[in-house]
Amino acid sequence: MKLAMASVIVLRLFILANLVTFCLGHHHHHHQQQQQQPRPTAYNYGFDVHRRVKRQLAEPLTTVVRGDAGQQAGDVQVRREIRELEQDRDVWTLYLLGMSMMQFTDQTEPTSWYGITGLCFFFCLPIPEIPLLSVTGEWWFLSNCLCLLCWTGIHGMPHQTWGGVRPTPGNEETGYCTHSSILFPTWHRPYLALYEQVLTNVMRMIANWWPDDQKQRYLDAIQRFRIPYWDWATYPPSDGSVLPTSVGGSPFVDVDGPNGVQRIANPLFSYTFRPLNTTAFRQAPTLRGPTNWGPGAQSNNSMVAMTIDQNQRSLSQRLYILFSNYGNYSRFSNNAWIPFVNNASYDSLESLHDTVHTLAGGGGMGMPNIQGGHMSFIPYSAFDPIFFLHHTMVDRIFAMWQTLYPQSWVTPTAAVLNSYTTSRGQIQDSQTPLTPFFADANGGFWTSDSVRDFTKFGYTYTELTDLAGASNAQAGVRRAINRLYGASSPANMFLRELRAQGIKGGRAKGASSRIGQQSSSKHRPAGREVGGLQDDSYREWIVNIRAKKQALDGPYSIYFFFGTPPEDKADWAQAENHVGAMGVFAADGAGMGGMREAMKELEVSGTVPLTTGLIGAVERGRLEGLSQGEVVKLLREELVVVVLGSGGREYGVLDVEGLRLGVRSFSVKLPQSEDELPVWGEEEVGFDLL
């Protein structure tokens, strides 16, 4: 009991540290995205938080927060898409207030967490014998602080020890995150669960500050909360962007909290370092698509949104292909290019994840000289609030994939990169500790095997609920994949056309190979001859990409166009001949020196689907049809590749060391119902571009 009381006291001191700043009370200002803004404000709760919390800490403490996001044991709730969560107003209010509270920890305030525990600025010093909850609800001893900086710092900068988990000698300038590793999907699972637990605890404290006649309403809302995800692959609302307005629309937001409606800094828009350690971080606040990194630099969320919208169809196709053609965990999980292991499978969940990082950061495409924001750089990405929305989406994809392929799992593989606690060449397997995430009071860590069942953390996803039996679960997930991501797939385009001709299941014997002659939909091929569409199959074209991760000593993107891209990069985001892009997520020249050096020889891979772009070329009359000969001729003569660095600098393909490009074609059998996914055959046609 004494241990439990001490732990809850520590947790409440953390909350106190966040709340002191809220009491200081700034005046509200109207913010304009592209103008110099006054300092953003936190919510003013209207009372002496220090005295209130001090009085609460004097009372008996009996509540033990469980690992399943701080809810009752066995309570599994759905993690919702952020736009759906926004419709649950009580939960949304608590979410914004909780995020804001975590962000307004003042690292120099003597009454903040840093002041209370005596920690130095940014780099945490050991504090022995301070117990806290692990993500399982067990107790363990923490030697670091609990502010947002420390949660996000686990991923990269500022290269600090977390939870007393010391680095392997020589790996001090890396993060705990396992990039380009067989552990990439599994490592992020307890990381998200830990963040979810802390945020829920903060939200519960806030819920108790509503008047008595409203308090239970908000405590009930806590039970419905799990962290949201951002679905960057599905089509957005007809009047909106893939980038949610709540994330990129405004730097301020009106919140109806315990002390009435107030305008506060939007905690989903950016995070401000308080204070900024200029030797460790690039800028405060976090930025997306800035035109510079100087004082007063601003995000350009509108251009970031346009760029993501332009690439949504390519992202959706890549995801659809991952679900249908990547049933082997080793190939699905990570982007490391390992000769003789993944020669036939270039894409991965991590590679798709990397592309979204570069797009959300604004790295390269859109405005002349646009810079990559924090999300574009491995060391800084976790500080942008969109990071956790993105990674919850990645975990959702992983959970859905697990349902489709339950037998495939982590196999022993040598690490190709150092992390804080693993070294290159070390064999990683399903029992490798996912440091620094403790699983019990005895110092044991979570492993890939122990996080395989994600419901033990108290969450699930809509696509995985109410599905009885393995076969029904798989059919249900396939239906969801077809509904959410099939619209962009050529397989579904062709299938819709065949059904429009009255062929319900697929192709009838002797049916014409000319499809879509009356189609006006932008998602369907127009009236041209389509080669390879025979016996319920069509031909899928993909460009495989292999490149050195640090070829340009920073993140970069590889863009593909049919024909010459617009001269003005500002027009790229709306160019009809744009096919897709692959982002390479890397470290910059200033951060994560140890990892940057290790990554210099690391090769990563990914893909960009070409088939939908080829259909567009048919629609525009640039291509007569999709026969093999016509397509190969077009790709050899008119596929233009442009490489852009994070500062908007354009590179020739020969300037990027180790860049390899190859076009491949596969025969793909059409799905016959919504319960099926396409079935991929072996490679049939291939040639190298570079």
Coordinates of C-alpha atoms in Angstrom, one line a residue, residues 23-533:
C23 CA -3.0 28.8 -13.4
L24 CA -0.8 31.6 -14.7
G25 CA -3.5 32.7 -17.1
H26 CA -2.5 34.5 -20.3
H27 CA -4.8 36.8 -22.3
H28 CA -6.4 35.2 -25.3
H29 CA -5.2 36.3 -28.8
H30 CA -6.5 35.6 -32.3
H31 CA -3.9 33.6 -34.3
Q32 CA -3.3 33.7 -38.0
Q33 CA -1.4 30.7 -39.4
Q34 CA 0.8 32.6 -41.8
Q35 CA 1.5 35.6 -39.5
Q36 CA 3.7 36.1 -36.5
Q37 CA 1.7 34.9 -33.5
P38 CA 1.6 35.9 -29.9
R39 CA 2.5 33.2 -27.4
P40 CA -0.2 30.5 -27.3
T41 CA -2.2 30.1 -24.1
A42 CA -3.2 27.2 -21.9
Y43 CA -6.6 26.7 -20.2
N44 CA -7.2 28.7 -17.1
Y45 CA -9.0 26.5 -14.5
G46 CA -9.8 29.5 -12.3
F47 CA -8.4 28.2 -9.0
D48 CA -5.1 27.7 -7.2
V49 CA -4.1 24.4 -8.7
H50 CA -1.2 24.1 -6.3
R51 CA -3.3 24.3 -3.2
R52 CA -6.1 22.1 -4.7
V53 CA -3.8 19.3 -5.6
K54 CA -1.8 19.6 -2.4
R55 CA -5.0 19.1 -0.5
Q56 CA -6.0 16.1 -2.6
L57 CA -2.6 14.5 -2.1
A58 CA -3.2 14.7 1.7
E59 CA -6.2 12.4 1.3
P60 CA -6.0 8.6 1.4
L61 CA -5.0 7.2 -2.0
T62 CA -6.4 3.8 -3.0
T63 CA -6.8 3.9 -6.8
V64 CA -4.4 1.8 -8.9
V65 CA -4.4 2.7 -12.5
R66 CA -4.3 -0.4 -14.7
G67 CA -2.2 -0.9 -17.9
D68 CA -5.2 -1.0 -20.2
A69 CA -5.1 2.8 -20.6
G70 CA -6.0 3.3 -16.9
Q71 CA -9.4 1.7 -17.2
Q72 CA -10.9 -1.3 -15.5
A73 CA -9.2 -4.6 -16.2
G74 CA -10.6 -6.4 -19.2
D75 CA -12.3 -3.2 -20.5
V76 CA -11.5 -3.1 -24.2
Q77 CA -12.5 0.0 -26.1
V78 CA -12.2 1.1 -29.7
R79 CA -9.5 3.5 -30.9
R80 CA -11.4 5.8 -33.2
E81 CA -10.4 7.8 -36.3
I82 CA -9.8 11.3 -35.2
R83 CA -12.8 12.8 -37.1
E84 CA -15.0 10.2 -35.5
L85 CA -13.6 11.0 -32.0
E86 CA -14.3 14.7 -32.6
Q87 CA -18.0 13.9 -32.8
D88 CA -18.0 12.7 -29.2
R89 CA -17.8 16.1 -27.7
D90 CA -17.2 15.3 -24.1
V91 CA -14.4 12.9 -24.9
W92 CA -13.0 15.4 -27.5
T93 CA -12.9 18.2 -24.9
L94 CA -11.1 16.0 -22.4
Y95 CA -8.6 14.9 -25.1
L96 CA -7.8 18.5 -26.1
L97 CA -7.4 19.5 -22.4
G98 CA -5.3 16.5 -21.6
M99 CA -3.0 17.1 -24.6
S100 CA -2.7 20.8 -23.7
M101 CA -1.9 20.0 -20.1
M102 CA 1.0 17.7 -21.1
Q103 CA 2.3 20.3 -23.6
F104 CA 2.4 23.2 -21.1
T105 CA 4.8 21.7 -18.7
D106 CA 7.3 24.6 -18.1
Q107 CA 10.7 23.1 -17.8
T108 CA 12.2 26.2 -16.0
E109 CA 9.3 26.7 -13.5
P110 CA 10.5 25.8 -9.9
T111 CA 7.1 24.3 -9.2
S112 CA 7.1 22.3 -12.4
W113 CA 8.0 18.6 -12.6
Y114 CA 11.6 19.6 -13.3
G115 CA 11.6 21.9 -10.2
I116 CA 9.9 19.4 -8.0
T117 CA 12.2 16.5 -8.8
G118 CA 15.4 18.5 -9.2
L119 CA 15.9 17.4 -12.8
C120 CA 18.2 19.4 -15.0
F121 CA 17.0 21.1 -18.2
F122 CA 16.1 18.6 -21.0
F123 CA 18.6 15.9 -20.1
C124 CA 17.2 13.9 -17.2
L125 CA 19.2 13.0 -14.1
P126 CA 18.7 9.8 -12.1
I127 CA 16.1 9.9 -9.3
P128 CA 16.4 6.6 -7.4
E129 CA 13.5 4.8 -5.8
I130 CA 10.6 6.7 -7.5
P131 CA 7.9 4.1 -8.3
L132 CA 5.5 4.4 -11.2
L133 CA 3.1 2.2 -13.1
S134 CA 4.2 0.2 -16.0
V135 CA 1.9 -0.3 -18.9
T136 CA 0.7 -3.6 -17.3
G137 CA -0.5 -1.8 -14.2
E138 CA 2.5 -3.2 -12.2
W139 CA 4.9 -1.0 -10.2
W140 CA 8.4 -0.2 -11.3
F141 CA 11.1 2.4 -10.5
L142 CA 11.6 5.4 -12.8
S143 CA 14.7 7.4 -13.0
N144 CA 13.4 10.1 -15.4
C145 CA 10.7 12.7 -15.6
L146 CA 7.2 12.4 -17.1
C147 CA 6.7 15.5 -19.2
L148 CA 5.8 15.3 -22.9
L149 CA 9.5 15.8 -23.8
C150 CA 10.4 12.5 -22.0
W151 CA 7.6 10.5 -23.7
T152 CA 8.6 11.8 -27.1
G153 CA 12.3 11.7 -26.4
I154 CA 12.1 7.9 -26.1
H155 CA 11.9 7.9 -29.9
G156 CA 14.9 10.1 -30.7
M157 CA 16.3 13.3 -29.4
P158 CA 17.5 14.4 -26.8
H159 CA 19.3 11.0 -26.5
Q160 CA 18.4 10.5 -22.9
T161 CA 18.1 7.5 -20.7
W162 CA 14.5 6.6 -19.9
G163 CA 13.4 4.5 -17.0
G164 CA 17.0 3.7 -16.0
V165 CA 17.5 1.7 -19.2
R166 CA 21.0 2.5 -20.1
P167 CA 22.5 2.5 -23.6
T168 CA 24.7 -0.1 -25.0
P169 CA 28.2 1.4 -24.9
G170 CA 28.8 3.3 -28.1
N171 CA 25.1 3.7 -28.9
E172 CA 24.5 6.8 -26.7
E173 CA 23.6 9.0 -29.7
T174 CA 20.7 7.0 -30.9
G175 CA 17.1 6.5 -29.8
Y176 CA 15.3 3.4 -28.5
C177 CA 13.2 3.1 -31.6
T178 CA 14.0 0.1 -33.8
H179 CA 14.1 1.5 -37.3
S180 CA 14.6 -0.8 -40.3
S181 CA 14.2 -3.7 -37.9
I182 CA 12.1 -6.8 -37.6
L183 CA 10.8 -5.2 -34.4
F184 CA 9.6 -2.0 -36.0
P185 CA 5.8 -2.7 -35.7
T186 CA 6.0 -4.4 -32.3
W187 CA 8.2 -1.8 -30.6
H188 CA 5.8 1.0 -31.2
R189 CA 2.9 -0.9 -29.7
P190 CA 3.9 -0.5 -26.0
Y191 CA 5.2 3.0 -26.8
L192 CA 1.6 4.0 -27.8
A193 CA 0.1 2.1 -24.9
L194 CA 2.4 4.0 -22.5
Y195 CA 1.4 7.4 -24.0
E196 CA -2.3 6.4 -23.9
Q197 CA -2.0 5.5 -20.2
V198 CA -0.4 8.8 -19.2
L199 CA -2.8 10.9 -21.3
T200 CA -5.8 9.1 -19.8
N201 CA -4.6 9.7 -16.3
V202 CA -4.2 13.4 -17.0
M203 CA -7.7 13.5 -18.5
R204 CA -9.2 11.7 -15.5
M205 CA -7.8 14.4 -13.1
I206 CA -9.3 17.1 -15.3
A207 CA -12.7 15.4 -15.3
N208 CA -12.8 15.6 -11.5
W209 CA -12.6 19.4 -11.7
W210 CA -16.0 19.9 -13.3
P211 CA -18.9 21.0 -11.0
D212 CA -20.5 18.1 -9.1
D213 CA -23.6 18.1 -11.3
Q214 CA -21.4 17.5 -14.4
K215 CA -18.4 15.5 -13.1
Q216 CA -19.9 12.1 -13.6
R217 CA -20.7 12.9 -17.2
Y218 CA -17.0 13.5 -17.9
L219 CA -15.8 10.6 -15.8
D220 CA -18.1 8.4 -17.9
A221 CA -16.5 9.9 -21.0
I222 CA -13.1 8.8 -19.8
Q223 CA -14.3 5.2 -20.1
R224 CA -14.9 5.7 -23.8
F225 CA -11.5 7.2 -24.5
R226 CA -8.7 5.6 -26.4
I227 CA -6.1 7.5 -28.4
P228 CA -7.3 8.3 -32.0
Y229 CA -5.7 7.5 -35.3
W230 CA -5.4 9.5 -38.5
D231 CA -6.4 7.5 -41.6
W232 CA -4.3 9.1 -44.3
A233 CA -5.1 6.4 -46.9
T234 CA -8.9 6.6 -47.2
Y235 CA -10.8 9.2 -49.2
P236 CA -11.5 12.3 -47.1
P237 CA -14.9 13.8 -46.7
S238 CA -16.2 15.4 -49.9
D239 CA -15.6 18.9 -48.6
G240 CA -12.4 18.3 -46.7
S241 CA -8.7 17.2 -46.9
V242 CA -7.0 14.1 -45.9
L243 CA -5.3 16.3 -43.3
P244 CA -8.0 16.8 -40.6
T245 CA -9.0 20.4 -39.9
S246 CA -8.6 19.8 -36.2
V247 CA -4.9 19.1 -36.9
G248 CA -3.9 21.6 -39.4
G249 CA -6.7 24.2 -39.6
S250 CA -5.9 26.6 -36.8
P251 CA -3.3 27.2 -34.1
F252 CA -6.1 27.8 -31.6
V253 CA -9.2 26.0 -30.5
D254 CA -12.2 26.9 -28.4
V255 CA -12.7 24.4 -25.5
D256 CA -15.6 24.2 -23.1
G257 CA -13.8 23.1 -20.0
P258 CA -14.6 23.1 -16.2
N259 CA -14.2 26.9 -16.1
G260 CA -16.3 27.6 -19.2
V261 CA -15.4 28.2 -22.9
Q262 CA -11.9 29.4 -23.5
R263 CA -9.7 29.8 -26.5
I264 CA -6.4 27.9 -26.1
A265 CA -3.4 26.9 -28.2
N266 CA -4.5 24.0 -30.4
P267 CA -2.5 21.0 -29.0
L268 CA -2.9 19.1 -32.3
F269 CA -1.4 22.0 -34.3
S270 CA 2.0 22.2 -32.8
Y271 CA 4.1 21.7 -29.7
T272 CA 6.3 24.4 -28.2
F273 CA 9.5 23.6 -26.4
R274 CA 9.7 25.5 -23.1
P275 CA 12.6 26.5 -23.3
L276 CA 14.2 25.4 -26.5
N277 CA 17.5 23.6 -26.3
T278 CA 19.1 25.0 -29.4
T279 CA 21.9 22.4 -29.3
A280 CA 19.4 19.5 -29.4
F281 CA 16.4 20.8 -31.3
R282 CA 15.8 22.7 -34.5
Q283 CA 13.0 25.1 -33.7
A284 CA 10.1 25.9 -31.3
P285 CA 7.3 25.3 -32.0
T286 CA 7.1 22.2 -34.2
L287 CA 6.6 23.1 -37.8
R288 CA 5.1 21.5 -41.0
G289 CA 6.3 22.6 -44.4
P290 CA 8.1 25.8 -43.2
T291 CA 9.8 28.0 -45.8
N292 CA 12.7 28.5 -43.4
W293 CA 14.0 27.6 -40.0
G294 CA 14.6 31.1 -38.8
P295 CA 13.0 33.0 -36.0
G296 CA 9.3 33.4 -36.4
A297 CA 9.1 30.6 -39.0
Q298 CA 5.5 29.3 -39.5
S299 CA 3.9 26.1 -40.7
N300 CA 2.3 25.9 -44.1
N301 CA -0.4 23.3 -43.3
S302 CA -2.5 24.3 -46.4
M303 CA 0.4 23.2 -48.7
V304 CA 1.0 20.1 -46.6
A305 CA -2.6 19.2 -47.0
M306 CA -2.6 19.7 -50.7
T307 CA 0.5 17.5 -51.0
I308 CA -1.0 14.7 -48.9
D309 CA -4.3 14.9 -50.9
Q310 CA -2.3 14.5 -54.2
N311 CA -0.6 11.4 -52.8
Q312 CA -3.6 9.9 -51.1
R313 CA -4.4 7.6 -54.0
S314 CA -0.9 6.3 -54.2
L315 CA -0.8 5.7 -50.4
S316 CA -4.1 3.9 -50.5
Q317 CA -2.9 1.6 -53.3
R318 CA 0.3 0.8 -51.5
L319 CA -1.7 -0.1 -48.4
Y320 CA -4.1 -2.2 -50.4
I321 CA -1.2 -4.1 -52.0
L322 CA 0.4 -4.7 -48.6
F323 CA -2.8 -6.2 -47.3
S324 CA -3.2 -8.4 -50.4
N325 CA 0.4 -9.4 -51.3
Y326 CA 2.5 -9.2 -48.2
G327 CA 1.6 -12.2 -46.0
N328 CA 5.1 -12.7 -44.7
Y329 CA 5.9 -10.7 -41.5
S330 CA 9.6 -10.4 -42.3
R331 CA 8.8 -8.6 -45.6
F332 CA 5.8 -6.7 -44.3
S333 CA 7.3 -5.3 -41.2
N334 CA 10.3 -3.2 -42.2
N335 CA 12.1 -1.4 -45.0
A336 CA 15.6 -2.7 -44.6
W337 CA 17.0 -4.1 -47.9
I338 CA 18.5 -7.5 -47.2
P339 CA 19.9 -9.2 -50.3
F340 CA 18.6 -12.7 -51.0
V341 CA 15.8 -12.2 -48.4
N342 CA 13.4 -9.6 -49.8
N343 CA 14.5 -9.3 -53.5
A344 CA 10.9 -9.9 -54.7
S345 CA 9.1 -7.7 -52.1
Y346 CA 10.3 -4.1 -52.0
D347 CA 7.5 -2.5 -50.0
S348 CA 6.7 -2.7 -46.3
L349 CA 4.6 -1.1 -43.5
E350 CA 7.7 0.9 -42.5
S351 CA 8.3 2.2 -45.9
L352 CA 4.7 3.4 -46.3
H353 CA 5.0 4.9 -42.8
D354 CA 8.2 6.7 -43.9
T355 CA 6.5 8.3 -46.9
V356 CA 3.7 9.7 -44.6
H357 CA 6.3 11.1 -42.3
T358 CA 7.9 13.1 -45.2
L359 CA 4.6 14.2 -46.6
A360 CA 3.3 15.4 -43.2
G361 CA 6.5 17.2 -42.5
G362 CA 6.2 19.0 -45.8
G363 CA 9.5 17.7 -47.1
G364 CA 10.0 18.9 -50.6
M365 CA 6.9 19.0 -52.7
G366 CA 4.8 22.2 -53.1
M367 CA 6.4 25.6 -52.6
P368 CA 9.8 26.6 -53.9
N369 CA 12.5 26.1 -51.2
I370 CA 10.0 24.6 -48.8
Q371 CA 11.7 22.9 -45.8
G372 CA 10.9 19.6 -44.2
G373 CA 9.3 20.1 -40.8
H374 CA 9.9 18.1 -37.6
M375 CA 7.9 15.1 -38.9
S376 CA 10.4 14.7 -41.7
F377 CA 13.3 14.0 -39.4
I378 CA 13.8 10.9 -37.3
P379 CA 15.3 12.7 -34.3
Y380 CA 12.5 15.3 -34.0
S381 CA 9.4 13.7 -35.4
A382 CA 7.8 12.5 -32.2
F383 CA 7.4 16.1 -30.9
D384 CA 4.9 17.0 -33.6
P385 CA 1.4 16.1 -32.2
I386 CA 0.5 14.4 -35.5
F387 CA 3.2 11.7 -34.8
F388 CA 0.9 9.8 -32.4
L389 CA -2.1 10.0 -34.7
H390 CA 0.1 8.6 -37.5
H391 CA 1.6 5.8 -35.5
T392 CA -1.8 4.8 -34.1
M393 CA -2.8 4.4 -37.7
V394 CA 0.3 2.3 -38.3
D395 CA -0.6 0.1 -35.3
R396 CA -4.2 -0.3 -36.7
I397 CA -2.8 -1.5 -40.1
F398 CA -0.6 -3.9 -38.2
A399 CA -3.5 -5.2 -36.1
M400 CA -5.6 -5.7 -39.3
W401 CA -2.7 -7.5 -41.0
Q402 CA -2.3 -9.8 -38.0
T403 CA -6.0 -10.9 -38.4
L404 CA -5.4 -11.7 -42.1
Y405 CA -2.1 -13.6 -41.5
P406 CA -2.2 -14.9 -37.9
Q407 CA 0.5 -17.6 -38.5
S408 CA 3.2 -15.3 -39.7
W409 CA 5.3 -13.6 -37.0
V410 CA 8.8 -12.4 -36.0
T411 CA 11.6 -14.6 -37.2
P412 CA 15.2 -14.3 -35.9
T413 CA 16.9 -11.6 -37.9
A414 CA 20.2 -9.6 -37.5
A415 CA 19.8 -6.0 -36.7
V416 CA 21.1 -3.7 -39.4
L417 CA 21.1 -0.5 -37.3
N418 CA 22.2 0.4 -33.8
S419 CA 19.5 1.5 -31.4
Y420 CA 20.0 2.7 -27.8
T421 CA 20.1 -0.8 -26.5
T422 CA 20.8 -3.0 -29.5
S423 CA 23.8 -3.2 -31.8
R424 CA 24.2 -3.9 -35.5
G425 CA 24.5 -7.6 -36.1
Q426 CA 22.7 -8.6 -32.9
I427 CA 20.0 -11.3 -33.6
Q428 CA 16.5 -9.9 -32.8
D429 CA 13.6 -12.3 -32.3
S430 CA 10.2 -12.5 -30.8
Q431 CA 11.7 -12.6 -27.3
T432 CA 14.0 -9.6 -27.7
P433 CA 13.2 -7.0 -25.0
L434 CA 11.3 -4.0 -26.4
T435 CA 13.2 -1.5 -24.4
P436 CA 12.6 0.7 -22.4
F437 CA 9.1 -0.6 -21.8
F438 CA 8.8 -2.6 -18.6
A439 CA 6.2 -5.3 -18.3
D440 CA 6.5 -6.2 -14.6
A441 CA 8.0 -5.1 -11.3
N442 CA 10.9 -7.3 -11.6
G443 CA 12.5 -5.5 -14.5
G444 CA 11.1 -7.6 -17.3
F445 CA 10.4 -6.0 -20.6
W446 CA 7.6 -6.3 -23.1
T447 CA 8.5 -8.6 -26.1
S448 CA 7.0 -9.0 -29.5
D449 CA 5.4 -12.2 -28.3
S450 CA 3.8 -10.5 -25.2
V451 CA 2.4 -7.6 -27.3
R452 CA 1.0 -9.9 -30.0
D453 CA -2.4 -9.7 -28.4
F454 CA -3.0 -6.0 -28.4
T455 CA -6.3 -6.2 -26.5
K456 CA -4.3 -6.8 -23.3
F457 CA -3.6 -3.0 -23.5
G458 CA -7.4 -2.4 -23.4
Y459 CA -8.0 -1.3 -27.0
T460 CA -9.1 -2.6 -30.4
Y461 CA -10.2 -1.1 -33.7
T462 CA -13.6 -0.9 -35.3
E463 CA -12.7 -3.3 -38.1
L464 CA -11.8 -5.9 -35.5
T465 CA -14.9 -5.8 -33.4
D466 CA -17.9 -8.2 -33.4
L467 CA -16.2 -10.8 -35.6
A468 CA -16.9 -14.3 -34.3
G469 CA -14.4 -17.0 -35.4
A470 CA -11.1 -16.6 -37.4
S471 CA -12.7 -17.1 -40.8
N472 CA -15.4 -14.5 -40.1
A473 CA -12.8 -12.1 -38.7
Q474 CA -10.7 -12.4 -41.8
A475 CA -13.7 -11.9 -44.1
G476 CA -14.8 -8.9 -42.1
V477 CA -11.4 -7.3 -42.3
R478 CA -11.2 -8.0 -46.1
R479 CA -14.6 -6.3 -46.5
A480 CA -13.4 -3.3 -44.5
I481 CA -10.2 -3.1 -46.6
N482 CA -12.2 -3.2 -49.8
R483 CA -14.6 -0.6 -48.6
L484 CA -12.0 1.8 -47.2
Y485 CA -9.0 1.4 -49.6
G486 CA -10.3 -0.6 -52.6
A487 CA -11.7 2.4 -54.5
S488 CA -8.2 3.4 -55.5
S489 CA -7.1 -0.1 -56.6
P490 CA -7.1 -1.0 -60.3
A491 CA -8.5 -4.4 -59.2
N492 CA -11.6 -2.8 -57.9
M493 CA -11.9 -0.4 -60.9
F494 CA -11.8 -3.4 -63.3
L495 CA -14.2 -5.4 -61.2
R496 CA -16.7 -2.5 -61.1
E497 CA -16.5 -2.2 -64.8
L498 CA -17.1 -5.9 -65.3
R499 CA -20.1 -5.8 -62.9
A500 CA -21.5 -2.8 -64.7
Q501 CA -21.6 -5.0 -67.8
G502 CA -23.8 -7.5 -65.9
I503 CA -21.0 -9.9 -65.0
K504 CA -21.5 -10.2 -61.3
G505 CA -18.7 -12.5 -60.3
G506 CA -16.1 -11.5 -62.8
R507 CA -15.4 -12.1 -66.5
A508 CA -17.7 -14.3 -68.5
K509 CA -16.2 -16.4 -71.3
G510 CA -15.8 -14.5 -74.4
A511 CA -16.5 -11.1 -72.8
S512 CA -15.0 -8.1 -74.5
S513 CA -11.7 -6.8 -73.2
R514 CA -12.8 -3.2 -73.8
I515 CA -14.1 -2.0 -70.5
G516 CA -15.5 1.3 -69.1
Q517 CA -16.6 2.7 -72.5
Q518 CA -19.4 4.7 -70.9
S519 CA -17.6 5.5 -67.6
S520 CA -17.2 9.1 -66.5
S521 CA -15.9 8.3 -63.0
K522 CA -12.4 9.4 -62.3
H523 CA -11.8 6.1 -60.5
R524 CA -12.6 4.0 -63.6
P525 CA -10.6 3.4 -66.8
A526 CA -12.1 5.1 -69.8
G527 CA -12.9 3.4 -73.2
R528 CA -9.6 2.1 -74.3
E529 CA -8.2 -1.4 -75.0
V530 CA -6.9 -2.9 -71.8
G531 CA -4.2 -5.6 -72.3
G532 CA -3.9 -8.4 -69.9
L533 CA -7.5 -8.4 -68.6

